[in-house]
mmCIF file of C-alpha atoms in Angstrom:
data_model
loop_
_atom_site.group_PDB
_atom_site.id
_atom_site.type_symbol
_atom_site.label_atom_id
_atom_site.label_comp_id
_atom_site.label_asym_id
_atom_site.label_seq_id
_atom_site.Cartn_x
_atom_site.Cartn_y
_atom_site.Cartn_z
ATOM 1 C CA MET K 1 61.559 143.641 29.250
ATOM 2 C CA ALA K 2 62.303 146.157 32.029
ATOM 3 C CA MET K 3 65.576 145.493 33.835
ATOM 4 C CA SER K 4 63.901 145.249 37.264
ATOM 5 C CA LYS K 5 61.369 142.697 35.996
ATOM 6 C CA ARG K 6 64.090 140.755 34.211
ATOM 7 C CA PHE K 7 66.172 140.673 37.397
ATOM 8 C CA ILE K 8 63.208 139.322 39.381
ATOM 9 C CA PHE K 9 62.694 136.516 36.833
ATOM 10 C CA LEU K 10 66.429 135.787 36.907
ATOM 11 C CA LEU K 11 66.365 135.585 40.701
ATOM 12 C CA ILE K 12 63.363 133.228 40.670
ATOM 13 C CA ASN K 13 65.063 130.938 38.162
ATOM 14 C CA CYS K 14 68.272 130.969 40.230
ATOM 15 C CA LEU K 15 66.317 129.844 43.295
ATOM 16 C CA VAL K 16 64.554 127.118 41.285
ATOM 17 C CA LEU K 17 67.939 125.933 39.955
ATOM 18 C CA ILE K 18 69.442 125.799 43.463
ATOM 19 C CA LEU K 19 66.419 123.885 44.785
ATOM 20 C CA GLY K 20 66.679 121.279 42.022
ATOM 21 C CA GLY K 21 70.487 121.260 42.058
ATOM 22 C CA CYS K 22 70.467 120.271 45.729
ATOM 23 C CA GLY K 23 67.349 118.082 45.852
ATOM 24 C CA GLY K 24 68.160 116.037 42.734
ATOM 25 C CA PRO K 25 71.582 114.685 43.777
ATOM 26 C CA MET K 26 70.488 114.089 47.379
ATOM 27 C CA ILE K 27 67.427 112.067 46.374
ATOM 28 C CA MET K 28 69.356 110.186 43.695
ATOM 29 C CA ARG K 29 71.945 109.140 46.263
ATOM 30 C CA LEU K 30 69.105 108.101 48.613
ATOM 31 C CA TYR K 31 67.842 105.788 45.870
ATOM 32 C CA PHE K 32 71.217 103.995 45.657
ATOM 33 C CA ILE K 33 72.000 103.907 49.377
ATOM 34 C CA HIS K 34 68.832 102.019 50.307
ATOM 35 C CA GLY K 35 68.787 99.368 47.617
ATOM 36 C CA GLY K 36 68.333 101.007 44.206
ATOM 37 C CA LYS K 37 70.759 99.481 41.728
ATOM 38 C CA SER K 38 69.792 100.560 38.211
ATOM 39 C CA ILE K 39 72.014 103.320 36.836
ATOM 40 C CA TRP K 40 69.938 103.535 33.657
ATOM 41 C CA PHE K 41 66.738 103.956 35.695
ATOM 42 C CA SER K 42 68.345 106.681 37.780
ATOM 43 C CA SER K 43 69.413 108.350 34.548
ATOM 44 C CA PHE K 44 65.844 107.979 33.270
ATOM 45 C CA LEU K 45 64.455 109.723 36.371
ATOM 46 C CA GLU K 46 66.568 112.813 35.747
ATOM 47 C CA THR K 47 64.327 113.825 32.842
ATOM 48 C CA ALA K 48 61.257 111.553 33.178
ATOM 49 C CA GLY K 49 59.305 114.319 34.927
ATOM 50 C CA TRP K 50 58.952 116.230 31.638
ATOM 51 C CA PRO K 51 55.105 115.836 31.493
ATOM 52 C CA VAL K 52 54.762 118.322 34.384
ATOM 53 C CA ILE K 53 55.996 121.028 31.988
ATOM 54 C CA ILE K 54 52.721 120.647 30.070
ATOM 55 C CA ILE K 55 50.853 122.298 32.967
ATOM 56 C CA PRO K 56 52.601 125.714 32.755
ATOM 57 C CA LEU K 57 52.564 125.452 28.948
ATOM 58 C CA ILE K 58 48.758 125.145 28.999
ATOM 59 C CA SER K 59 48.596 128.129 31.350
ATOM 60 C CA GLN K 60 50.822 130.144 29.008
ATOM 61 C CA TYR K 61 48.644 129.200 26.021
ATOM 62 C CA PHE K 62 45.455 130.456 27.650
ATOM 63 C CA ARG K 63 47.246 133.639 28.658
ATOM 64 C CA ARG K 64 48.222 134.173 25.010
ATOM 65 C CA ARG K 65 44.641 133.484 23.930
ATOM 66 C CA ALA K 66 43.493 136.320 26.161
ATOM 67 C CA GLU K 67 46.025 138.664 24.538
ATOM 68 C CA GLU K 68 46.059 137.464 20.890
ATOM 69 C CA ALA K 69 43.351 136.621 18.361
ATOM 70 C CA ASN K 70 44.739 133.317 17.035
ATOM 71 C CA PRO K 71 47.767 132.251 19.095
ATOM 72 C CA ARG K 72 49.890 129.345 17.905
ATOM 73 C CA LEU K 73 49.665 126.224 20.019
ATOM 74 C CA ILE K 74 53.429 125.672 19.606
ATOM 75 C CA ILE K 75 55.683 128.687 19.067
ATOM 76 C CA MET K 76 59.009 126.849 18.655
ATOM 77 C CA ASN K 77 60.431 127.068 15.127
ATOM 78 C CA PHE K 78 62.180 124.221 13.326
ATOM 79 C CA ARG K 79 65.663 125.576 14.049
ATOM 80 C CA VAL K 80 65.074 125.549 17.809
ATOM 81 C CA LEU K 81 63.402 122.126 17.579
ATOM 82 C CA ILE K 82 66.508 120.627 15.982
ATOM 83 C CA GLY K 83 68.764 122.335 18.529
ATOM 84 C CA SER K 84 66.740 121.140 21.513
ATOM 85 C CA THR K 85 66.655 117.595 20.094
ATOM 86 C CA VAL K 86 70.450 117.420 19.715
ATOM 87 C CA ILE K 87 70.923 118.859 23.205
ATOM 88 C CA GLY K 88 68.404 116.300 24.478
ATOM 89 C CA VAL K 89 70.570 113.435 23.196
ATOM 90 C CA LEU K 90 73.665 114.945 24.840
ATOM 91 C CA THR K 91 71.687 115.450 28.058
ATOM 92 C CA GLY K 92 70.659 111.790 28.030
ATOM 93 C CA LEU K 93 74.299 110.729 27.747
ATOM 94 C CA ASP K 94 75.308 113.197 30.447
ATOM 95 C CA ASP K 95 72.551 111.879 32.738
ATOM 96 C CA TYR K 96 73.979 108.366 32.461
ATOM 97 C CA LEU K 97 77.519 109.517 33.240
ATOM 98 C CA TYR K 98 76.289 111.507 36.226
ATOM 99 C CA ALA K 99 74.047 108.697 37.530
ATOM 100 C CA TYR K 100 76.980 106.286 37.333
ATOM 101 C CA GLY K 101 79.104 108.667 39.369
ATOM 102 C CA ILE K 102 76.400 109.216 42.002
ATOM 103 C CA ALA K 103 76.027 105.431 42.350
ATOM 104 C CA MET K 104 79.728 105.077 43.174
ATOM 105 C CA LEU K 105 80.674 108.310 44.947
ATOM 106 C CA PRO K 106 79.478 110.169 48.047
ATOM 107 C CA VAL K 107 77.312 113.216 47.255
ATOM 108 C CA SER K 108 79.953 115.551 48.678
ATOM 109 C CA THR K 109 82.636 114.188 46.330
ATOM 110 C CA SER K 110 80.454 114.097 43.209
ATOM 111 C CA SER K 111 79.269 117.671 43.897
ATOM 112 C CA LEU K 112 82.838 118.943 44.030
ATOM 113 C CA LEU K 113 83.641 117.188 40.757
ATOM 114 C CA ILE K 114 80.516 118.568 39.062
ATOM 115 C CA ALA K 115 81.584 122.066 40.166
ATOM 116 C CA THR K 116 84.477 121.777 37.681
ATOM 117 C CA GLN K 117 81.913 122.141 34.861
ATOM 118 C CA LEU K 118 82.327 125.908 35.303
ATOM 119 C CA GLY K 119 85.895 125.649 34.042
ATOM 120 C CA PHE K 120 84.936 123.543 31.028
ATOM 121 C CA LEU K 121 81.965 125.826 30.398
ATOM 122 C CA ALA K 122 84.283 128.834 30.237
ATOM 123 C CA VAL K 123 86.453 127.117 27.622
ATOM 124 C CA PHE K 124 83.479 126.035 25.491
ATOM 125 C CA SER K 125 81.838 129.459 25.730
ATOM 126 C CA PHE K 126 85.057 131.082 24.495
ATOM 127 C CA PHE K 127 85.045 128.993 21.318
ATOM 128 C CA ILE K 128 81.295 128.613 20.696
ATOM 129 C CA VAL K 129 79.624 131.850 21.851
ATOM 130 C CA ARG K 130 82.780 134.005 21.787
ATOM 131 C CA GLN K 131 82.810 134.691 25.506
ATOM 132 C CA LYS K 132 85.903 136.685 26.418
ATOM 133 C CA PHE K 133 88.336 135.395 29.026
ATOM 134 C CA THR K 134 89.502 137.603 31.873
ATOM 135 C CA ALA K 135 92.202 137.085 34.467
ATOM 136 C CA TYR K 136 89.434 136.234 36.936
ATOM 137 C CA SER K 137 87.824 133.561 34.750
ATOM 138 C CA ILE K 138 91.222 131.980 34.032
ATOM 139 C CA ASN K 139 91.951 131.983 37.758
ATOM 140 C CA ALA K 140 88.599 130.273 38.426
ATOM 141 C CA VAL K 141 89.298 127.570 35.823
ATOM 142 C CA VAL K 142 92.743 126.831 37.280
ATOM 143 C CA LEU K 143 91.452 126.689 40.864
ATOM 144 C CA LEU K 144 88.600 124.329 39.951
ATOM 145 C CA MET K 145 90.973 122.030 38.075
ATOM 146 C CA ILE K 146 93.403 121.957 41.009
ATOM 147 C CA GLY K 147 90.482 121.161 43.326
ATOM 148 C CA ALA K 148 89.524 118.166 41.202
ATOM 149 C CA GLY K 149 93.176 117.085 41.174
ATOM 150 C CA VAL K 150 93.368 117.183 44.977
ATOM 151 C CA LEU K 151 90.332 114.896 45.161
ATOM 152 C CA ALA K 152 91.812 112.538 42.581
ATOM 153 C CA VAL K 153 95.135 112.178 44.441
ATOM 154 C CA ASN K 154 93.388 111.517 47.763
ATOM 155 C CA SER K 155 90.424 109.599 46.367
ATOM 156 C CA SER K 156 90.658 106.533 48.618
ATOM 157 C CA GLY K 157 89.800 108.466 51.785
ATOM 158 C CA ASP K 158 86.028 108.549 51.279
ATOM 159 C CA ARG K 159 85.430 105.345 49.300
ATOM 160 C CA PRO K 160 82.121 103.817 50.486
ATOM 161 C CA ILE K 161 82.409 100.605 52.500
ATOM 162 C CA GLY K 162 82.316 97.504 50.325
ATOM 163 C CA GLU K 163 83.135 99.347 47.101
ATOM 164 C CA SER K 164 86.196 98.352 45.115
ATOM 165 C CA LYS K 165 88.936 100.801 44.165
ATOM 166 C CA SER K 166 88.247 100.247 40.469
ATOM 167 C CA ASP K 167 84.521 101.051 40.852
ATOM 168 C CA TYR K 168 85.376 104.222 42.776
ATOM 169 C CA VAL K 169 87.907 105.367 40.156
ATOM 170 C CA LEU K 170 85.450 104.636 37.335
ATOM 171 C CA GLY K 171 82.767 106.632 39.162
ATOM 172 C CA PHE K 172 85.266 109.477 39.549
ATOM 173 C CA ILE K 173 86.052 109.450 35.813
ATOM 174 C CA MET K 174 82.378 109.219 34.838
ATOM 175 C CA THR K 175 81.454 112.183 37.045
ATOM 176 C CA LEU K 176 84.281 114.281 35.650
ATOM 177 C CA GLY K 177 83.106 113.316 32.153
ATOM 178 C CA ALA K 178 79.587 114.430 33.092
ATOM 179 C CA ALA K 179 81.015 117.809 34.181
ATOM 180 C CA VAL K 180 82.785 118.251 30.834
ATOM 181 C CA LEU K 181 79.719 117.277 28.816
ATOM 182 C CA TYR K 182 77.325 119.420 30.832
ATOM 183 C CA GLY K 183 79.607 122.421 30.429
ATOM 184 C CA LEU K 184 79.180 121.888 26.676
ATOM 185 C CA VAL K 185 75.402 121.428 26.993
ATOM 186 C CA LEU K 186 74.959 124.735 28.826
ATOM 187 C CA VAL K 187 76.885 126.628 26.157
ATOM 188 C CA LEU K 188 74.951 124.905 23.362
ATOM 189 C CA VAL K 189 71.657 126.027 24.948
ATOM 190 C CA GLU K 190 72.879 129.633 24.815
ATOM 191 C CA PHE K 191 74.112 129.091 21.245
ATOM 192 C CA VAL K 192 70.677 127.834 20.160
ATOM 193 C CA TYR K 193 69.050 130.874 21.792
ATOM 194 C CA GLN K 194 71.416 133.149 19.864
ATOM 195 C CA LYS K 195 70.640 131.441 16.536
ATOM 196 C CA ALA K 196 66.906 130.963 17.146
ATOM 197 C CA LYS K 197 65.742 133.796 14.856
ATOM 198 C CA GLN K 198 62.688 134.260 17.066
ATOM 199 C CA GLU K 199 61.843 135.930 20.358
ATOM 200 C CA ILE K 200 63.044 133.953 23.373
ATOM 201 C CA ASN K 201 60.215 134.186 25.899
ATOM 202 C CA TYR K 202 59.115 132.033 28.819
ATOM 203 C CA THR K 203 56.843 129.876 26.648
ATOM 204 C CA LEU K 204 59.715 129.032 24.318
ATOM 205 C CA VAL K 205 61.940 128.226 27.299
ATOM 206 C CA LEU K 206 59.312 125.742 28.543
ATOM 207 C CA GLU K 207 58.935 124.180 25.097
ATOM 208 C CA PHE K 208 62.714 123.892 24.818
ATOM 209 C CA GLN K 209 62.900 122.094 28.160
ATOM 210 C CA LEU K 210 60.031 119.762 27.230
ATOM 211 C CA VAL K 211 61.673 118.650 23.969
ATOM 212 C CA MET K 212 65.126 118.367 25.547
ATOM 213 C CA CYS K 213 63.885 116.284 28.490
ATOM 214 C CA PHE K 214 61.616 114.129 26.306
ATOM 215 C CA VAL K 215 64.506 113.224 23.972
ATOM 216 C CA ALA K 216 66.819 112.555 26.931
ATOM 217 C CA THR K 217 64.140 110.312 28.475
ATOM 218 C CA VAL K 218 63.838 108.344 25.233
ATOM 219 C CA PHE K 219 67.630 107.946 25.223
ATOM 220 C CA SER K 220 67.592 106.585 28.782
ATOM 221 C CA THR K 221 64.602 104.334 28.043
ATOM 222 C CA LEU K 222 66.452 102.731 25.137
ATOM 223 C CA GLY K 223 69.488 102.215 27.373
ATOM 224 C CA LEU K 224 67.288 100.707 30.082
ATOM 225 C CA ALA K 225 65.718 98.337 27.563
ATOM 226 C CA ALA K 226 69.084 97.316 26.079
ATOM 227 C CA ASP K 227 70.356 96.556 29.591
ATOM 228 C CA LYS K 228 67.197 94.495 30.286
ATOM 229 C CA GLY K 229 66.523 96.881 33.127
ATOM 230 C CA PHE K 230 62.729 96.663 33.081
ATOM 231 C CA GLN K 231 62.848 93.071 34.332
ATOM 232 C CA LYS K 232 65.254 94.036 37.128
ATOM 233 C CA LEU K 233 63.165 97.043 38.216
ATOM 234 C CA SER K 234 60.235 94.869 39.239
ATOM 235 C CA ARG K 235 62.408 93.409 42.031
ATOM 236 C CA GLU K 236 63.520 96.744 43.484
ATOM 237 C CA PRO K 237 60.398 98.076 45.328
ATOM 238 C CA PRO K 238 59.820 95.054 47.621
ATOM 239 C CA ASN K 239 63.543 94.877 48.467
ATOM 240 C CA TYR K 240 63.990 98.597 49.131
ATOM 241 C CA SER K 241 65.199 99.040 52.722
ATOM 242 C CA LEU K 242 62.923 102.045 53.384
ATOM 243 C CA GLY K 243 59.846 100.149 52.218
ATOM 244 C CA THR K 244 57.883 99.855 48.980
ATOM 245 C CA GLN K 245 55.894 103.068 49.488
ATOM 246 C CA MET K 246 59.021 105.095 50.221
ATOM 247 C CA TYR K 247 60.615 103.653 47.084
ATOM 248 C CA TYR K 248 57.930 105.256 44.942
ATOM 249 C CA VAL K 249 58.099 108.489 46.955
ATOM 250 C CA VAL K 250 61.856 108.685 46.309
ATOM 251 C CA VAL K 251 61.343 107.989 42.604
ATOM 252 C CA VAL K 252 58.644 110.668 42.166
ATOM 253 C CA LEU K 253 60.434 113.308 44.252
ATOM 254 C CA GLY K 254 63.660 112.623 42.369
ATOM 255 C CA ALA K 255 61.986 113.129 38.984
ATOM 256 C CA LEU K 256 60.311 116.371 40.145
ATOM 257 C CA SER K 257 63.532 117.728 41.689
ATOM 258 C CA TRP K 258 65.435 117.306 38.441
ATOM 259 C CA GLN K 259 62.701 119.155 36.531
ATOM 260 C CA PHE K 260 63.217 122.093 38.878
ATOM 261 C CA PHE K 261 66.913 121.910 38.061
ATOM 262 C CA PHE K 262 66.480 121.889 34.285
ATOM 263 C CA LEU K 263 63.795 124.591 34.381
ATOM 264 C CA GLY K 264 66.125 126.774 36.431
ATOM 265 C CA VAL K 265 69.040 126.135 34.062
ATOM 266 C CA VAL K 266 67.256 127.074 30.820
ATOM 267 C CA GLY K 267 65.562 129.998 32.591
ATOM 268 C CA VAL K 268 68.817 131.465 33.918
ATOM 269 C CA ILE K 269 70.416 131.115 30.473
ATOM 270 C CA ASN K 270 67.425 132.926 28.959
ATOM 271 C CA TYR K 271 67.523 135.832 31.404
ATOM 272 C CA SER K 272 71.331 135.999 31.656
ATOM 273 C CA SER K 273 73.867 133.560 30.153
ATOM 274 C CA SER K 274 75.216 130.026 30.318
ATOM 275 C CA LEU K 275 78.103 131.348 32.412
ATOM 276 C CA VAL K 276 75.786 132.625 35.130
ATOM 277 C CA SER K 277 73.959 129.300 35.030
ATOM 278 C CA GLY K 278 77.284 127.511 35.535
ATOM 279 C CA ILE K 279 78.146 129.789 38.435
ATOM 280 C CA ILE K 280 74.847 129.033 40.200
ATOM 281 C CA ILE K 281 75.365 125.283 39.678
ATOM 282 C CA SER K 282 78.825 125.631 41.243
ATOM 283 C CA LEU K 283 77.215 127.501 44.132
ATOM 284 C CA THR K 284 75.244 124.352 45.039
ATOM 285 C CA THR K 285 78.560 122.581 45.764
ATOM 286 C CA PRO K 286 79.051 123.781 49.356
ATOM 287 C CA ILE K 287 75.340 123.238 50.044
ATOM 288 C CA ASN K 288 75.518 119.616 48.880
ATOM 289 C CA GLU K 289 78.754 119.182 50.839
ATOM 290 C CA VAL K 290 76.968 120.119 54.059
ATOM 291 C CA LEU K 291 73.821 118.128 53.226
ATOM 292 C CA GLY K 292 75.860 114.994 52.452
ATOM 293 C CA VAL K 293 77.645 115.193 55.806
ATOM 294 C CA ILE K 294 74.414 115.914 57.750
ATOM 295 C CA PHE K 295 72.006 113.425 56.178
ATOM 296 C CA TYR K 296 74.285 110.619 54.966
ATOM 297 C CA GLY K 297 77.104 110.831 57.508
ATOM 298 C CA GLU K 298 79.719 111.231 54.782
ATOM 299 C CA LYS K 299 83.306 111.928 55.795
ATOM 300 C CA PHE K 300 84.533 115.475 55.454
ATOM 301 C CA THR K 301 88.188 114.750 54.744
ATOM 302 C CA ALA K 302 91.041 117.245 54.539
ATOM 303 C CA SER K 303 91.184 116.819 50.747
ATOM 304 C CA LYS K 304 87.483 117.666 50.498
ATOM 305 C CA GLY K 305 88.042 120.728 52.652
ATOM 306 C CA ILE K 306 90.893 121.919 50.409
ATOM 307 C CA SER K 307 88.867 121.190 47.273
ATOM 308 C CA LEU K 308 85.867 123.029 48.713
ATOM 309 C CA VAL K 309 87.955 126.110 49.555
ATOM 310 C CA LEU K 310 89.443 126.095 46.039
ATOM 311 C CA ALA K 311 85.959 125.741 44.510
ATOM 312 C CA LEU K 312 84.612 128.651 46.560
ATOM 313 C CA TRP K 313 87.728 130.697 45.766
ATOM 314 C CA GLY K 314 87.208 130.003 42.073
ATOM 315 C CA PHE K 315 83.520 130.889 42.328
ATOM 316 C CA VAL K 316 84.226 134.199 44.089
ATOM 317 C CA SER K 317 87.000 135.025 41.616
ATOM 318 C CA TYR K 318 84.754 134.347 38.648
ATOM 319 C CA PHE K 319 81.826 136.263 40.116
ATOM 320 C CA TYR K 320 84.019 139.253 41.010
ATOM 321 C CA GLY K 321 85.412 139.327 37.479
ATOM 322 C CA GLU K 322 81.903 139.320 36.027
ATOM 323 C CA TYR K 323 80.932 142.098 38.451
ATOM 324 C CA LYS K 324 83.849 144.260 37.318
ATOM 325 C CA GLN K 325 82.971 143.646 33.667
ATOM 326 C CA MET K 326 79.372 144.676 34.346
ATOM 327 C CA ARG K 327 80.511 147.904 36.029
ATOM 328 C CA LYS K 328 82.795 148.658 33.101
ATOM 329 C CA LYS K 329 79.972 148.154 30.589
ATOM 330 C CA THR K 330 77.662 150.324 32.683
ATOM 331 C CA LYS K 331 80.249 153.113 32.767
ATOM 332 C CA ILE K 332 80.759 152.963 28.987
ATOM 333 C CA ALA K 333 76.991 153.000 28.403
ATOM 334 C CA LYS K 334 76.546 156.061 30.602
ATOM 335 C CA GLU K 335 79.419 157.884 28.900
ATOM 336 C CA GLU K 336 77.855 157.164 25.491
ATOM 337 C CA GLU K 337 74.507 158.388 26.788
ATOM 338 C CA VAL K 338 76.117 161.630 27.938
ATOM 339 C CA GLN K 339 77.754 162.127 24.519
ATOM 340 C CA VAL K 340 74.452 161.514 22.709
ATOM 341 C CA CYS K 341 72.743 164.091 24.867
ATOM 342 C CA GLY K 342 75.504 166.568 24.032
ATOM 343 C CA VAL K 343 76.266 167.201 27.682
ATOM 344 C CA GLU K 344 79.729 166.716 29.111
ATOM 345 C CA LEU K 345 79.704 166.073 32.859
ATOM 346 C CA PRO K 346 82.624 167.177 35.018
ATOM 347 C CA PRO K 347 84.985 164.278 35.814
ATOM 348 C CA HIS K 348 83.972 164.088 39.499
ATOM 349 C CA GLN K 349 80.287 163.813 38.547
ATOM 350 C CA GLN K 350 81.029 161.074 36.008
ATOM 351 C CA ILE K 351 82.722 159.066 38.728
ATOM 352 C CA LEU K 352 79.825 159.593 41.116
ATOM 353 C CA SER K 353 77.318 158.602 38.448
ATOM 354 C CA VAL K 354 79.005 155.236 38.065
#
């Protein structure tokens, strides 16, 4: 794929990820604020929108039919199927941890905690996909961890009215656990892509997301059933403070928003890496901070401000390090190209060419 075309697809997937990464948490919090109580149902909604993926898959199939004589209906091989199934189970568990945190914490606080997944992602990518550490990535990890620590020390400042200290602390721990687990999930997606032994194209990305979200939905459904949640759900719509119709609107929009998020995640990993995906997720932190203050009247405490600055500092540090690495690789590639061509450029021209 041409670099310009690949960059355009990467940009589109980044925008889709940001849209879902902001809309999903905001709508999930709206569900809890106005009377929603089921954590398992909220977890279920994070992946329950998987049937919408069938629409672009059908479109992709007919496109392949126009280009190939006998295209396969499903292109995913068994290796990728197993990988996406395992990641689906982990995603289901992560959804529950995250939903629990959202139920107990303000959006602004949970977003800052989720931003720490970039640090955990960097550690997992070092061991699993052999991603090299730089001074900039280490700096980003340290800053994100300090930011989470600042929030932990000053956690009582933004505890919602009527919520106990123990519930708030448990929500804090659950959200941090979700950040750790999702850092692992992102790296495992890249690992499966590396070991797929088949071409990773947009159709395969969609199939991967469908299987992953379907398995995660089954996981949440079993949890909902074990918690006897289906009986409780019937009482939620009529008691929802925004009205029964708005209850269903919130539920549907929440499910669709999370599909945008997951589609953006697997797409960015396909066109770049799990690290870039983690960076974009961290980028939604300041956006959710502002949205939480504007729409839900959440407090913007001094500890949140410090944590936000540290998160942005870590993000910029990480991004700058990646930028320098990219420039270094580009320079090496151009020097090798010059050597292959048998032409040695003067030093000043080599510098200008970079």
